[in-house]
Structures are given as C-alpha cells and as structure tokens.
Amino acid sequence: MDLKLKDEITKILIEEPGLSISQIAKKTGNYYSYTHKLVSEMEDLELLNITKTKKGKRKITTCTVREDYKKKWVNDLKKFMKSLMKDAEIKAAFLMMYLFIAFQYTQKIILQPERALIMVEADTLLRNTVQETINNSIQLSAEIIILIITPLLFGIWIYRKRK
C-alpha cells in the first residue's frame, strides 16, 4: 500500500468528507484506477466507510473516514508535530550555545592581527550583500539574534510545561 497516498487520502477525507473516488483522484493527482484500488484496500482494513449510490445511469461511490481511524490519525499527527517542536528546541539551544560561547571565541581568533584583514573584508562583503538584498541598512548582531530567539525558546518552554 502506498503510505504517502494513504495519508493524503485520509487528510483529504477528513477535510472534506463524502468525496467520490474520482474527486479524490483529481485532488491527489493520481489515476482513478490506482486511487480506487487504494481506497478498496483501505476499506478492507476498515479505515474508510464506502457508500454506493445510483445517480441516473451512474453509480457514485462516496468515502468517509471512520471515527476511530480519524482519531488515531490525528493523534499520530500531533505526536509528529511534537517531535518537530522538540527538534526545533534542540537546534535553537545549540544556536544559543554557539552565540554565547563559540561566537566570541571565533571572533577573537579572526580578529588576531594577521587575520584582521580577513574580518574587514568579510564584514564589508556581508554589509554589501545585505544592502543589495534589502534596501534598508540592517545590522544583525549577536545581541539582536539572542533577543529574537530567547522569547521564542521561552514561549516553547511555557507551552510544553502547561500540559
């Protein structure tokens, strides 16, 4: 079973329950036959409810997601989002460590007398690039970055502690 398409079909049917297989195929960008096969497999696994109605000469098959599978799928999505948040917290913590520790150390090494020219060239190159990219002259120092990231980390910490 195509797990990516299965998740896509589930998401579509949670957002818009009661779609026909042809509508699902159009929304996913797949062939009707392949979508029909996957929907049938999902019905066999008791993930979807399928109802067939006759409209004129045509039979229309509409699909809805079963409530128990819907709850399970939404909970899995929440767990995935929580893991992404934890990953973002770890990356932000490493960035903070770099800004507090390694940045000053790196700056001291670069500012040694024989490397002073490198720092001046890098600084002018960075300023020229920023001025070309953005019309306003913006200076981002370590303090500004810390002021931006610290409330974000604090907000994430408060959000995680409230549960």
Short mmCIF file of N, CA and C in Angstrom, two decimals:
data_model
loop_
_atom_site.label_atom_id
_atom_site.label_comp_id
_atom_site.label_asym_id
_atom_site.label_seq_id
_atom_site.Cartn_x
_atom_site.Cartn_y
_atom_site.Cartn_z
N MET A 1 0.85 -1.18 0.00
CA MET A 1 0.00 0.00 0.00
C MET A 1 0.89 1.24 0.00
N ASP A 2 0.54 2.20 -0.78
CA ASP A 2 1.25 3.47 -0.87
C ASP A 2 0.91 4.31 0.36
N LEU A 3 1.82 4.36 1.33
CA LEU A 3 1.53 5.03 2.60
C LEU A 3 1.39 6.54 2.45
N LYS A 4 2.16 7.11 1.55
CA LYS A 4 2.07 8.56 1.34
C LYS A 4 0.70 8.93 0.78
N LEU A 5 0.25 8.16 -0.21
CA LEU A 5 -1.07 8.43 -0.79
C LEU A 5 -2.18 8.11 0.21
N LYS A 6 -1.97 7.08 1.02
CA LYS A 6 -2.95 6.74 2.05
C LYS A 6 -3.13 7.91 3.01
N ASP A 7 -2.03 8.51 3.45
CA ASP A 7 -2.11 9.67 4.34
C ASP A 7 -2.76 10.86 3.64
N GLU A 8 -2.44 11.03 2.37
CA GLU A 8 -3.01 12.14 1.61
C GLU A 8 -4.53 11.96 1.46
N ILE A 9 -4.96 10.75 1.17
CA ILE A 9 -6.40 10.46 1.04
C ILE A 9 -7.09 10.69 2.38
N THR A 10 -6.46 10.22 3.46
CA THR A 10 -7.04 10.41 4.79
C THR A 10 -7.20 11.89 5.10
N LYS A 11 -6.17 12.67 4.83
CA LYS A 11 -6.22 14.12 5.09
C LYS A 11 -7.33 14.78 4.28
N ILE A 12 -7.43 14.41 3.01
CA ILE A 12 -8.46 14.99 2.14
C ILE A 12 -9.86 14.64 2.65
N LEU A 13 -10.05 13.38 3.06
CA LEU A 13 -11.37 12.96 3.51
C LEU A 13 -11.72 13.51 4.89
N ILE A 14 -10.72 13.81 5.71
CA ILE A 14 -11.01 14.46 6.99
C ILE A 14 -11.44 15.90 6.74
N GLU A 15 -10.77 16.57 5.80
CA GLU A 15 -11.12 17.96 5.48
C GLU A 15 -12.45 18.06 4.75
N GLU A 16 -12.70 17.13 3.81
CA GLU A 16 -13.93 17.15 3.02
C GLU A 16 -14.54 15.75 2.97
N PRO A 17 -15.30 15.35 3.98
CA PRO A 17 -15.89 14.01 3.96
C PRO A 17 -16.95 13.87 2.86
N GLY A 18 -17.09 12.67 2.34
CA GLY A 18 -18.12 12.38 1.36
C GLY A 18 -17.71 12.59 -0.08
N LEU A 19 -16.43 12.65 -0.36
CA LEU A 19 -15.98 12.80 -1.74
C LEU A 19 -16.07 11.47 -2.48
N SER A 20 -16.27 11.56 -3.79
CA SER A 20 -16.26 10.35 -4.61
C SER A 20 -14.82 9.98 -4.94
N ILE A 21 -14.63 8.77 -5.43
CA ILE A 21 -13.28 8.30 -5.76
C ILE A 21 -12.68 9.15 -6.87
N SER A 22 -13.50 9.55 -7.84
CA SER A 22 -12.97 10.39 -8.93
C SER A 22 -12.53 11.76 -8.41
N GLN A 23 -13.25 12.32 -7.45
CA GLN A 23 -12.84 13.59 -6.86
C GLN A 23 -11.54 13.44 -6.06
N ILE A 24 -11.42 12.32 -5.35
CA ILE A 24 -10.18 12.05 -4.60
C ILE A 24 -9.01 11.90 -5.58
N ALA A 25 -9.24 11.20 -6.68
CA ALA A 25 -8.19 11.01 -7.68
C ALA A 25 -7.74 12.35 -8.26
N LYS A 26 -8.69 13.24 -8.52
CA LYS A 26 -8.33 14.57 -9.04
C LYS A 26 -7.52 15.37 -8.02
N LYS A 27 -7.94 15.31 -6.75
CA LYS A 27 -7.25 16.08 -5.72
C LYS A 27 -5.85 15.55 -5.44
N THR A 28 -5.66 14.23 -5.56
CA THR A 28 -4.33 13.66 -5.31
C THR A 28 -3.46 13.66 -6.55
N GLY A 29 -4.08 13.82 -7.72
CA GLY A 29 -3.31 13.83 -8.97
C GLY A 29 -2.93 12.44 -9.43
N ASN A 30 -3.73 11.44 -9.09
CA ASN A 30 -3.46 10.06 -9.49
C ASN A 30 -4.57 9.56 -10.41
N TYR A 31 -4.30 8.41 -11.03
CA TYR A 31 -5.30 7.79 -11.89
C TYR A 31 -6.44 7.24 -11.05
N TYR A 32 -7.63 7.20 -11.66
CA TYR A 32 -8.82 6.71 -10.97
C TYR A 32 -8.62 5.26 -10.53
N SER A 33 -8.08 4.43 -11.42
CA SER A 33 -7.95 3.00 -11.10
C SER A 33 -7.03 2.77 -9.90
N TYR A 34 -5.92 3.52 -9.85
CA TYR A 34 -4.99 3.36 -8.73
C TYR A 34 -5.62 3.86 -7.42
N THR A 35 -6.32 4.98 -7.51
CA THR A 35 -7.00 5.52 -6.33
C THR A 35 -8.08 4.57 -5.86
N HIS A 36 -8.84 3.99 -6.81
CA HIS A 36 -9.89 3.03 -6.47
C HIS A 36 -9.30 1.82 -5.77
N LYS A 37 -8.17 1.34 -6.28
CA LYS A 37 -7.50 0.19 -5.67
C LYS A 37 -7.10 0.50 -4.23
N LEU A 38 -6.51 1.67 -4.02
CA LEU A 38 -6.06 2.05 -2.69
C LEU A 38 -7.24 2.27 -1.74
N VAL A 39 -8.31 2.88 -2.22
CA VAL A 39 -9.50 3.09 -1.40
C VAL A 39 -10.11 1.74 -1.02
N SER A 40 -10.11 0.78 -1.94
CA SER A 40 -10.63 -0.56 -1.65
C SER A 40 -9.78 -1.24 -0.58
N GLU A 41 -8.46 -1.10 -0.69
CA GLU A 41 -7.57 -1.67 0.33
C GLU A 41 -7.82 -1.02 1.69
N MET A 42 -8.03 0.28 1.70
CA MET A 42 -8.30 0.97 2.95
C MET A 42 -9.64 0.55 3.54
N GLU A 43 -10.61 0.25 2.67
CA GLU A 43 -11.90 -0.24 3.16
C GLU A 43 -11.74 -1.64 3.74
N ASP A 44 -10.92 -2.48 3.10
CA ASP A 44 -10.68 -3.83 3.62
C ASP A 44 -10.01 -3.79 4.99
N LEU A 45 -9.18 -2.78 5.22
CA LEU A 45 -8.52 -2.62 6.51
C LEU A 45 -9.41 -1.89 7.52
N GLU A 46 -10.64 -1.60 7.12
CA GLU A 46 -11.64 -0.91 7.93
C GLU A 46 -11.17 0.48 8.37
N LEU A 47 -10.59 1.21 7.42
CA LEU A 47 -10.17 2.58 7.67
C LEU A 47 -11.18 3.58 7.10
N LEU A 48 -11.90 3.15 6.06
CA LEU A 48 -12.87 4.02 5.39
C LEU A 48 -14.25 3.39 5.36
N ASN A 49 -15.27 4.23 5.31
CA ASN A 49 -16.63 3.80 5.03
C ASN A 49 -16.94 4.18 3.59
N ILE A 50 -17.43 3.23 2.83
CA ILE A 50 -17.76 3.49 1.43
C ILE A 50 -19.25 3.25 1.23
N THR A 51 -19.93 4.23 0.64
CA THR A 51 -21.34 4.08 0.31
C THR A 51 -21.51 4.27 -1.19
N LYS A 52 -22.31 3.39 -1.79
CA LYS A 52 -22.54 3.47 -3.23
C LYS A 52 -23.98 3.92 -3.46
N THR A 53 -24.12 4.97 -4.26
CA THR A 53 -25.44 5.47 -4.60
C THR A 53 -25.57 5.53 -6.11
N LYS A 54 -26.80 5.35 -6.57
CA LYS A 54 -27.05 5.39 -8.00
C LYS A 54 -27.63 6.76 -8.34
N LYS A 55 -26.96 7.43 -9.28
CA LYS A 55 -27.40 8.76 -9.71
C LYS A 55 -27.61 8.69 -11.21
N GLY A 56 -28.86 8.49 -11.60
CA GLY A 56 -29.16 8.31 -13.02
C GLY A 56 -28.65 6.96 -13.47
N LYS A 57 -27.81 6.95 -14.50
CA LYS A 57 -27.24 5.70 -15.00
C LYS A 57 -25.93 5.36 -14.31
N ARG A 58 -25.38 6.31 -13.59
CA ARG A 58 -24.06 6.11 -12.98
C ARG A 58 -24.17 5.76 -11.50
N LYS A 59 -23.21 4.94 -11.06
CA LYS A 59 -23.09 4.64 -9.64
C LYS A 59 -21.96 5.51 -9.08
N ILE A 60 -22.26 6.19 -8.00
CA ILE A 60 -21.26 7.05 -7.38
C ILE A 60 -20.86 6.45 -6.04
N THR A 61 -19.57 6.34 -5.84
CA THR A 61 -19.02 5.80 -4.59
C THR A 61 -18.48 6.96 -3.77
N THR A 62 -19.06 7.18 -2.60
CA THR A 62 -18.57 8.24 -1.71
C THR A 62 -17.84 7.61 -0.53
N CYS A 63 -16.84 8.32 -0.04
CA CYS A 63 -15.98 7.79 1.01
C CYS A 63 -15.96 8.72 2.21
N THR A 64 -15.91 8.14 3.38
CA THR A 64 -15.70 8.89 4.62
C THR A 64 -14.72 8.10 5.49
N VAL A 65 -14.02 8.81 6.35
CA VAL A 65 -13.05 8.17 7.25
C VAL A 65 -13.78 7.70 8.50
N ARG A 66 -13.46 6.50 8.96
CA ARG A 66 -14.08 6.00 10.19
C ARG A 66 -13.57 6.81 11.37
N GLU A 67 -14.42 7.00 12.37
CA GLU A 67 -14.09 7.86 13.51
C GLU A 67 -12.88 7.36 14.29
N ASP A 68 -12.79 6.04 14.53
CA ASP A 68 -11.66 5.54 15.31
C ASP A 68 -10.33 5.75 14.57
N TYR A 69 -10.33 5.54 13.25
CA TYR A 69 -9.11 5.77 12.47
C TYR A 69 -8.79 7.26 12.40
N LYS A 70 -9.83 8.08 12.30
CA LYS A 70 -9.63 9.53 12.26
C LYS A 70 -8.94 10.01 13.54
N LYS A 71 -9.42 9.53 14.70
CA LYS A 71 -8.81 9.92 15.97
C LYS A 71 -7.37 9.44 16.06
N LYS A 72 -7.12 8.21 15.62
CA LYS A 72 -5.76 7.66 15.65
C LYS A 72 -4.85 8.46 14.74
N TRP A 73 -5.32 8.79 13.55
CA TRP A 73 -4.51 9.53 12.58
C TRP A 73 -4.18 10.93 13.09
N VAL A 74 -5.16 11.60 13.68
CA VAL A 74 -4.94 12.95 14.22
C VAL A 74 -3.95 12.89 15.39
N ASN A 75 -4.07 11.87 16.26
CA ASN A 75 -3.13 11.73 17.37
C ASN A 75 -1.71 11.48 16.87
N ASP A 76 -1.57 10.65 15.83
CA ASP A 76 -0.24 10.41 15.24
C ASP A 76 0.34 11.70 14.67
N LEU A 77 -0.51 12.50 14.05
CA LEU A 77 -0.06 13.79 13.51
C LEU A 77 0.40 14.73 14.63
N LYS A 78 -0.33 14.73 15.75
CA LYS A 78 0.06 15.56 16.89
C LYS A 78 1.40 15.11 17.45
N LYS A 79 1.61 13.79 17.56
CA LYS A 79 2.90 13.27 18.04
C LYS A 79 4.03 13.70 17.12
N PHE A 80 3.79 13.64 15.82
CA PHE A 80 4.81 14.05 14.85
C PHE A 80 5.14 15.53 15.01
N MET A 81 4.12 16.36 15.20
CA MET A 81 4.36 17.79 15.37
C MET A 81 5.12 18.08 16.67
N LYS A 82 4.81 17.32 17.73
CA LYS A 82 5.55 17.49 18.99
C LYS A 82 7.02 17.13 18.81
N SER A 83 7.29 16.07 18.05
CA SER A 83 8.69 15.70 17.82
C SER A 83 9.41 16.77 17.01
N LEU A 84 8.71 17.40 16.06
CA LEU A 84 9.31 18.50 15.31
C LEU A 84 9.62 19.68 16.23
N MET A 85 8.72 19.96 17.18
CA MET A 85 8.96 21.05 18.12
C MET A 85 10.18 20.76 18.99
N LYS A 86 10.31 19.50 19.45
CA LYS A 86 11.48 19.13 20.26
C LYS A 86 12.75 19.31 19.45
N ASP A 87 12.71 18.91 18.19
CA ASP A 87 13.87 19.06 17.31
C ASP A 87 14.23 20.54 17.15
N ALA A 88 13.22 21.37 17.00
CA ALA A 88 13.46 22.82 16.86
C ALA A 88 14.05 23.39 18.15
N GLU A 89 13.58 22.89 19.30
CA GLU A 89 14.13 23.35 20.58
C GLU A 89 15.61 23.00 20.69
N ILE A 90 15.96 21.79 20.28
CA ILE A 90 17.36 21.36 20.35
C ILE A 90 18.23 22.22 19.45
N LYS A 91 17.76 22.47 18.22
CA LYS A 91 18.53 23.31 17.31
C LYS A 91 18.68 24.73 17.85
N ALA A 92 17.62 25.26 18.42
CA ALA A 92 17.70 26.61 18.98
C ALA A 92 18.66 26.66 20.17
N ALA A 93 18.66 25.60 20.98
CA ALA A 93 19.59 25.55 22.12
C ALA A 93 21.03 25.52 21.64
N PHE A 94 21.32 24.75 20.59
CA PHE A 94 22.67 24.73 20.05
C PHE A 94 23.06 26.09 19.47
N LEU A 95 22.12 26.76 18.84
CA LEU A 95 22.39 28.10 18.31
C LEU A 95 22.70 29.06 19.45
N MET A 96 21.93 28.97 20.54
CA MET A 96 22.20 29.82 21.70
C MET A 96 23.57 29.53 22.28
N MET A 97 23.93 28.24 22.38
CA MET A 97 25.26 27.88 22.88
C MET A 97 26.33 28.48 21.99
N TYR A 98 26.14 28.41 20.69
CA TYR A 98 27.12 28.98 19.76
C TYR A 98 27.24 30.48 19.96
N LEU A 99 26.09 31.15 20.09
CA LEU A 99 26.12 32.60 20.23
C LEU A 99 26.80 33.03 21.52
N PHE A 100 26.57 32.28 22.60
CA PHE A 100 27.16 32.67 23.88
C PHE A 100 28.63 32.27 24.00
N ILE A 101 29.01 31.13 23.42
CA ILE A 101 30.36 30.59 23.64
C ILE A 101 31.22 30.71 22.39
N ALA A 102 30.83 30.02 21.36
CA ALA A 102 31.70 29.88 20.20
C ALA A 102 31.83 31.17 19.39
N PHE A 103 30.80 31.99 19.38
CA PHE A 103 30.85 33.20 18.57
C PHE A 103 31.96 34.13 19.04
N GLN A 104 32.04 34.37 20.37
CA GLN A 104 33.09 35.24 20.89
C GLN A 104 34.47 34.63 20.64
N TYR A 105 34.58 33.33 20.82
CA TYR A 105 35.86 32.65 20.61
C TYR A 105 36.29 32.76 19.15
N THR A 106 35.36 32.53 18.23
CA THR A 106 35.65 32.63 16.80
C THR A 106 36.02 34.06 16.43
N GLN A 107 35.32 35.01 17.01
CA GLN A 107 35.62 36.41 16.72
C GLN A 107 37.02 36.79 17.21
N LYS A 108 37.42 36.28 18.39
CA LYS A 108 38.77 36.56 18.90
C LYS A 108 39.84 35.99 17.98
N ILE A 109 39.59 34.77 17.47
CA ILE A 109 40.57 34.15 16.57
C ILE A 109 40.67 34.95 15.27
N ILE A 110 39.54 35.35 14.73
CA ILE A 110 39.54 36.07 13.45
C ILE A 110 40.15 37.46 13.61
N LEU A 111 39.97 38.09 14.78
CA LEU A 111 40.46 39.45 14.97
C LEU A 111 41.94 39.53 15.36
N GLN A 112 42.64 38.43 15.38
CA GLN A 112 44.09 38.49 15.63
C GLN A 112 44.72 39.33 14.53
N PRO A 113 45.89 39.96 14.81
CA PRO A 113 46.46 40.94 13.86
C PRO A 113 46.61 40.42 12.43
N GLU A 114 47.07 39.19 12.25
CA GLU A 114 47.27 38.72 10.88
C GLU A 114 45.94 38.41 10.18
N ARG A 115 44.88 38.26 10.97
CA ARG A 115 43.58 37.93 10.36
C ARG A 115 42.64 39.13 10.34
N ALA A 116 43.09 40.27 10.76
CA ALA A 116 42.23 41.45 10.82
C ALA A 116 41.72 41.83 9.43
N LEU A 117 42.56 41.67 8.42
CA LEU A 117 42.15 42.00 7.06
C LEU A 117 41.01 41.09 6.59
N ILE A 118 41.08 39.80 6.97
CA ILE A 118 40.02 38.86 6.60
C ILE A 118 38.69 39.31 7.20
N MET A 119 38.71 39.72 8.47
CA MET A 119 37.49 40.14 9.14
C MET A 119 36.91 41.40 8.49
N VAL A 120 37.77 42.34 8.14
CA VAL A 120 37.31 43.58 7.50
C VAL A 120 36.69 43.27 6.14
N GLU A 121 37.34 42.40 5.36
CA GLU A 121 36.81 42.03 4.04
C GLU A 121 35.47 41.30 4.18
N ALA A 122 35.41 40.36 5.14
CA ALA A 122 34.16 39.62 5.34
C ALA A 122 33.05 40.55 5.79
N ASP A 123 33.38 41.49 6.67
CA ASP A 123 32.38 42.43 7.16
C ASP A 123 31.84 43.31 6.03
N THR A 124 32.73 43.83 5.17
CA THR A 124 32.26 44.68 4.06
C THR A 124 31.46 43.88 3.05
N LEU A 125 31.88 42.64 2.81
CA LEU A 125 31.13 41.78 1.89
C LEU A 125 29.73 41.51 2.42
N LEU A 126 29.63 41.21 3.73
CA LEU A 126 28.33 40.96 4.34
C LEU A 126 27.45 42.21 4.28
N ARG A 127 28.00 43.35 4.60
CA ARG A 127 27.22 44.59 4.56
C ARG A 127 26.74 44.91 3.14
N ASN A 128 27.60 44.72 2.16
CA ASN A 128 27.21 44.97 0.77
C ASN A 128 26.10 44.03 0.33
N THR A 129 26.21 42.76 0.72
CA THR A 129 25.19 41.78 0.36
C THR A 129 23.85 42.13 0.98
N VAL A 130 23.87 42.50 2.26
CA VAL A 130 22.62 42.86 2.94
C VAL A 130 22.01 44.10 2.31
N GLN A 131 22.83 45.08 1.98
CA GLN A 131 22.30 46.31 1.39
C GLN A 131 21.75 46.07 -0.01
N GLU A 132 22.34 45.14 -0.75
CA GLU A 132 21.79 44.82 -2.07
C GLU A 132 20.50 44.05 -1.95
N THR A 133 20.44 43.14 -1.00
CA THR A 133 19.25 42.31 -0.84
C THR A 133 18.09 43.11 -0.29
N ILE A 134 18.37 43.89 0.73
CA ILE A 134 17.33 44.69 1.37
C ILE A 134 17.73 46.15 1.22
N ASN A 135 16.81 46.97 0.83
CA ASN A 135 17.13 48.38 0.59
C ASN A 135 17.52 49.10 1.88
N ASN A 136 16.95 48.67 3.00
CA ASN A 136 17.28 49.31 4.27
C ASN A 136 18.59 48.74 4.80
N SER A 137 19.32 49.53 5.52
CA SER A 137 20.57 49.07 6.14
C SER A 137 20.22 48.40 7.46
N ILE A 138 20.44 47.09 7.53
CA ILE A 138 20.10 46.32 8.72
C ILE A 138 21.37 45.73 9.30
N GLN A 139 21.55 45.90 10.58
CA GLN A 139 22.67 45.27 11.24
C GLN A 139 22.13 44.25 12.22
N LEU A 140 22.47 42.98 12.01
CA LEU A 140 22.07 41.93 12.93
C LEU A 140 23.28 41.52 13.74
N SER A 141 23.28 41.89 14.98
CA SER A 141 24.38 41.49 15.84
C SER A 141 23.93 40.30 16.67
N ALA A 142 24.86 39.74 17.41
CA ALA A 142 24.55 38.58 18.24
C ALA A 142 23.49 38.92 19.27
N GLU A 143 23.52 40.15 19.78
CA GLU A 143 22.54 40.55 20.80
C GLU A 143 21.13 40.57 20.23
N ILE A 144 20.98 41.05 19.01
CA ILE A 144 19.65 41.09 18.38
C ILE A 144 19.14 39.68 18.13
N ILE A 145 20.02 38.81 17.67
CA ILE A 145 19.61 37.42 17.44
C ILE A 145 19.21 36.77 18.75
N ILE A 146 19.96 37.03 19.82
CA ILE A 146 19.61 36.48 21.13
C ILE A 146 18.26 37.03 21.57
N LEU A 147 18.02 38.33 21.35
CA LEU A 147 16.74 38.92 21.73
C LEU A 147 15.58 38.33 20.93
N ILE A 148 15.85 37.85 19.74
CA ILE A 148 14.80 37.24 18.93
C ILE A 148 14.55 35.80 19.37
N ILE A 149 15.62 35.05 19.63
CA ILE A 149 15.49 33.63 19.91
C ILE A 149 15.06 33.35 21.34
N THR A 150 15.52 34.14 22.32
CA THR A 150 15.22 33.87 23.72
C THR A 150 13.71 33.87 24.00
N PRO A 151 12.94 34.87 23.56
CA PRO A 151 11.49 34.78 23.81
C PRO A 151 10.84 33.59 23.11
N LEU A 152 11.37 33.23 21.95
CA LEU A 152 10.83 32.07 21.25
C LEU A 152 11.06 30.80 22.06
N LEU A 153 12.27 30.62 22.57
CA LEU A 153 12.55 29.45 23.42
C LEU A 153 11.73 29.48 24.69
N PHE A 154 11.58 30.65 25.28
CA PHE A 154 10.79 30.78 26.49
C PHE A 154 9.32 30.44 26.22
N GLY A 155 8.81 30.90 25.10
CA GLY A 155 7.43 30.58 24.73
C GLY A 155 7.23 29.09 24.49
N ILE A 156 8.19 28.44 23.84
CA ILE A 156 8.10 27.00 23.62
C ILE A 156 8.14 26.27 24.95
N TRP A 157 9.00 26.71 25.87
CA TRP A 157 9.12 26.07 27.18
C TRP A 157 7.82 26.21 27.95
N ILE A 158 7.21 27.40 27.94
CA ILE A 158 5.94 27.61 28.64
C ILE A 158 4.84 26.75 28.01
N TYR A 159 4.80 26.68 26.69
CA TYR A 159 3.79 25.87 26.01
C TYR A 159 3.90 24.41 26.41
N ARG A 160 5.13 23.89 26.48
CA ARG A 160 5.33 22.48 26.82
C ARG A 160 5.05 22.20 28.29
N LYS A 161 5.27 23.17 29.18
CA LYS A 161 5.06 22.98 30.61
C LYS A 161 3.60 23.07 31.01
N ARG A 162 2.77 23.64 30.18
CA ARG A 162 1.37 23.83 30.57
C ARG A 162 0.58 22.54 30.54
N LYS A 163 1.08 21.51 29.88
CA LYS A 163 0.33 20.25 29.79
C LYS A 163 0.71 19.30 30.89
#
